Amino acid sequence: MRETLPGVVGLVGARLLRPEREGGAYAAVMDFTTRDAFTAWTRSPAFHAAHGPATRGMAGETEMFETVAAVGA
């Protein structure tokens, strides 16, 4: 994440969640300013570099979600 995300336009924040159980899937949570910024990122070299062949227990698969509720800190 640290290598591929700096400079991504519209990226507000990113988190990588490690599973508590051995062998579970990691999850990356990305927050963007707009849907267009997110879509542009999914088509970028940075996205493809981060979602290439499986490494360090990550399958390289993507599943996308839309925020329906959020609570600010």
Coordinates of N, CA and C in Angstrom, one line a residue:
M1 N 0.8 -1.2 0.0 CA 0.0 0.0 0.0 C 0.9 1.3 0.0
R2 N 1.9 1.3 0.8 CA 2.7 2.5 0.9 C 3.4 2.8 -0.4
E3 N 3.7 1.8 -1.2 CA 4.4 2.0 -2.4 C 3.5 2.5 -3.6
T4 N 2.2 2.1 -3.5 CA 1.4 2.3 -4.7 C 0.4 3.4 -4.5
L5 N 0.1 3.9 -3.2 CA -0.9 4.9 -3.0 C -0.5 6.4 -2.9
P6 N 0.7 6.7 -2.6 CA 1.0 8.1 -2.5 C 0.8 8.8 -3.9
G7 N 0.1 9.9 -3.9 CA -0.2 10.7 -5.1 C -1.5 10.2 -5.8
V8 N -2.2 9.3 -5.3 CA -3.4 8.9 -6.0 C -4.5 10.0 -5.8
V9 N -4.9 10.5 -6.9 CA -5.8 11.7 -6.9 C -7.2 11.3 -6.3
G10 N -7.6 12.1 -5.3 CA -8.9 11.9 -4.7 C -8.9 10.9 -3.5
L11 N -7.8 10.3 -3.2 CA -7.7 9.3 -2.1 C -7.7 10.1 -0.8
V12 N -8.6 9.8 0.1 CA -8.7 10.5 1.4 C -8.0 9.7 2.4
G13 N -8.1 8.4 2.4 CA -7.5 7.5 3.4 C -7.5 6.1 2.9
A14 N -6.7 5.3 3.5 CA -6.6 3.8 3.2 C -6.2 3.1 4.5
R15 N -6.8 1.9 4.6 CA -6.5 1.0 5.8 C -6.4 -0.4 5.2
L16 N -5.4 -1.2 5.8 CA -5.3 -2.6 5.4 C -5.6 -3.3 6.7
L17 N -6.6 -4.2 6.7 CA -7.1 -4.9 7.8 C -6.6 -6.4 7.8
R18 N -5.9 -6.8 8.8 CA -5.4 -8.1 8.9 C -6.4 -9.0 9.6
P19 N -6.7 -10.2 9.1 CA -7.6 -11.1 9.8 C -7.1 -11.5 11.1
E20 N -8.0 -11.8 12.1 CA -7.6 -12.3 13.4 C -7.3 -13.7 13.4
R21 N -7.9 -14.5 12.5 CA -7.7 -15.9 12.4 C -6.6 -16.2 11.3
E22 N -5.8 -17.2 11.6 CA -4.8 -17.6 10.7 C -5.4 -18.1 9.4
G23 N -4.8 -17.6 8.3 CA -5.3 -17.9 6.9 C -6.4 -17.2 6.4
G24 N -7.0 -16.2 7.2 CA -8.1 -15.4 6.7 C -7.6 -14.4 5.7
A25 N -8.6 -13.8 5.0 CA -8.3 -12.8 4.0 C -8.1 -11.4 4.6
Y26 N -7.1 -10.7 4.0 CA -6.9 -9.3 4.3 C -7.9 -8.5 3.6
A27 N -8.2 -7.3 4.2 CA -9.2 -6.4 3.5 C -8.6 -5.0 3.5
A28 N -8.7 -4.4 2.3 CA -8.2 -3.0 2.2 C -9.4 -2.1 2.1
V29 N -9.5 -1.0 2.9 CA -10.6 -0.1 2.9 C -10.0 1.2 2.3
M30 N -10.6 1.7 1.2 CA -10.1 2.9 0.6 C -11.2 3.9 0.6
D31 N -10.9 5.2 0.9 CA -11.9 6.2 0.9 C -11.5 7.3 -0.1
F32 N -12.4 7.6 -1.0 CA -12.1 8.6 -2.1 C -13.1 9.8 -2.0
T33 N -12.7 10.9 -2.5 CA -13.5 12.1 -2.5 C -14.8 11.9 -3.4
T34 N -14.6 11.2 -4.5 CA -15.7 11.1 -5.5 C -15.7 9.7 -6.1
R35 N -16.8 9.2 -6.6 CA -16.9 8.0 -7.3 C -15.9 8.0 -8.6
D36 N -15.9 9.2 -9.2 CA -15.0 9.3 -10.4 C -13.5 9.1 -10.0
A37 N -13.1 9.6 -8.9 CA -11.7 9.5 -8.4 C -11.5 8.0 -8.1
F38 N -12.4 7.3 -7.5 CA -12.3 5.9 -7.3 C -12.2 5.1 -8.6
T39 N -13.1 5.4 -9.5 CA -13.1 4.7 -10.8 C -11.7 4.9 -11.5
A40 N -11.2 6.1 -11.5 CA -9.9 6.4 -12.2 C -8.8 5.6 -11.5
W41 N -8.9 5.5 -10.2 CA -7.8 4.7 -9.5 C -7.9 3.2 -9.9
T42 N -9.1 2.7 -10.0 CA -9.2 1.3 -10.4 C -8.7 1.0 -11.8
R43 N -8.5 2.0 -12.6 CA -8.0 1.9 -14.0 C -6.5 2.3 -14.1
S44 N -5.9 2.6 -12.9 CA -4.6 3.2 -12.9 C -3.5 2.1 -12.8
P45 N -2.3 2.4 -13.1 CA -1.1 1.5 -12.9 C -1.0 1.2 -11.4
A46 N -1.2 2.2 -10.5 CA -1.1 1.9 -9.1 C -2.1 0.8 -8.6
F47 N -3.3 0.8 -9.1 CA -4.3 -0.2 -8.8 C -3.8 -1.6 -9.2
H48 N -3.4 -1.6 -10.5 CA -2.9 -2.9 -11.0 C -1.7 -3.4 -10.4
A49 N -0.8 -2.5 -9.9 CA 0.4 -3.0 -9.2 C 0.0 -3.5 -7.8
A50 N -1.0 -3.0 -7.2 CA -1.4 -3.4 -5.9 C -2.3 -4.7 -5.9
H51 N -2.9 -5.0 -7.0 CA -3.8 -6.1 -7.1 C -3.3 -7.1 -8.1
G52 N -2.0 -7.3 -8.2 CA -1.4 -8.3 -9.1 C -1.4 -9.6 -8.5
P53 N -0.4 -10.5 -8.8 CA -0.4 -11.8 -8.2 C -0.4 -11.8 -6.7
A54 N -1.0 -12.9 -6.1 CA -1.1 -13.0 -4.6 C 0.2 -12.9 -3.9
T55 N 0.3 -12.1 -2.9 CA 1.5 -12.0 -2.1 C 1.1 -11.9 -0.6
R56 N 2.0 -12.4 0.3 CA 1.8 -12.3 1.7 C 0.4 -12.6 2.2
G57 N -0.2 -13.6 1.7 CA -1.6 -14.1 2.1 C -2.7 -13.3 1.5
M58 N -2.4 -12.4 0.6 CA -3.5 -11.7 0.0 C -3.8 -12.3 -1.4
A59 N -5.1 -12.5 -1.7 CA -5.5 -13.2 -2.9 C -5.4 -12.3 -4.1
G60 N -5.4 -11.0 -4.0 CA -5.4 -10.1 -5.1 C -6.8 -9.9 -5.7
E61 N -7.8 -10.4 -5.0 CA -9.1 -10.2 -5.5 C -9.7 -8.9 -5.0
T62 N -10.6 -8.4 -5.8 CA -11.3 -7.1 -5.3 C -12.8 -7.3 -5.2
E63 N -13.3 -6.7 -4.2 CA -14.8 -6.6 -4.1 C -15.1 -5.2 -3.6
M64 N -16.0 -4.6 -4.3 CA -16.3 -3.2 -4.0 C -17.6 -3.0 -3.3
F65 N -17.6 -2.0 -2.4 CA -18.8 -1.6 -1.6 C -19.0 -0.1 -1.7
E66 N -20.2 0.3 -1.4 CA -20.6 1.7 -1.4 C -20.9 2.0 0.1
T67 N -20.5 3.1 0.6 CA -20.8 3.6 1.9 C -22.3 4.0 2.0
V68 N -23.0 3.4 3.0 CA -24.4 3.7 3.2 C -24.6 4.5 4.5
A69 N -23.6 4.4 5.4 CA -23.6 5.1 6.7 C -22.2 5.3 7.2
A70 N -21.9 6.4 7.8 CA -20.6 6.7 8.3 C -20.7 7.5 9.6
V71 N -19.8 7.3 10.5 CA -19.7 8.1 11.7 C -18.4 8.7 11.8
G72 N -18.3 10.1 12.0 CA -17.1 10.8 12.0 C -16.4 10.6 13.4
A73 N -15.1 10.8 13.4 CA -14.3 10.7 14.6 C -14.4 11.9 15.4

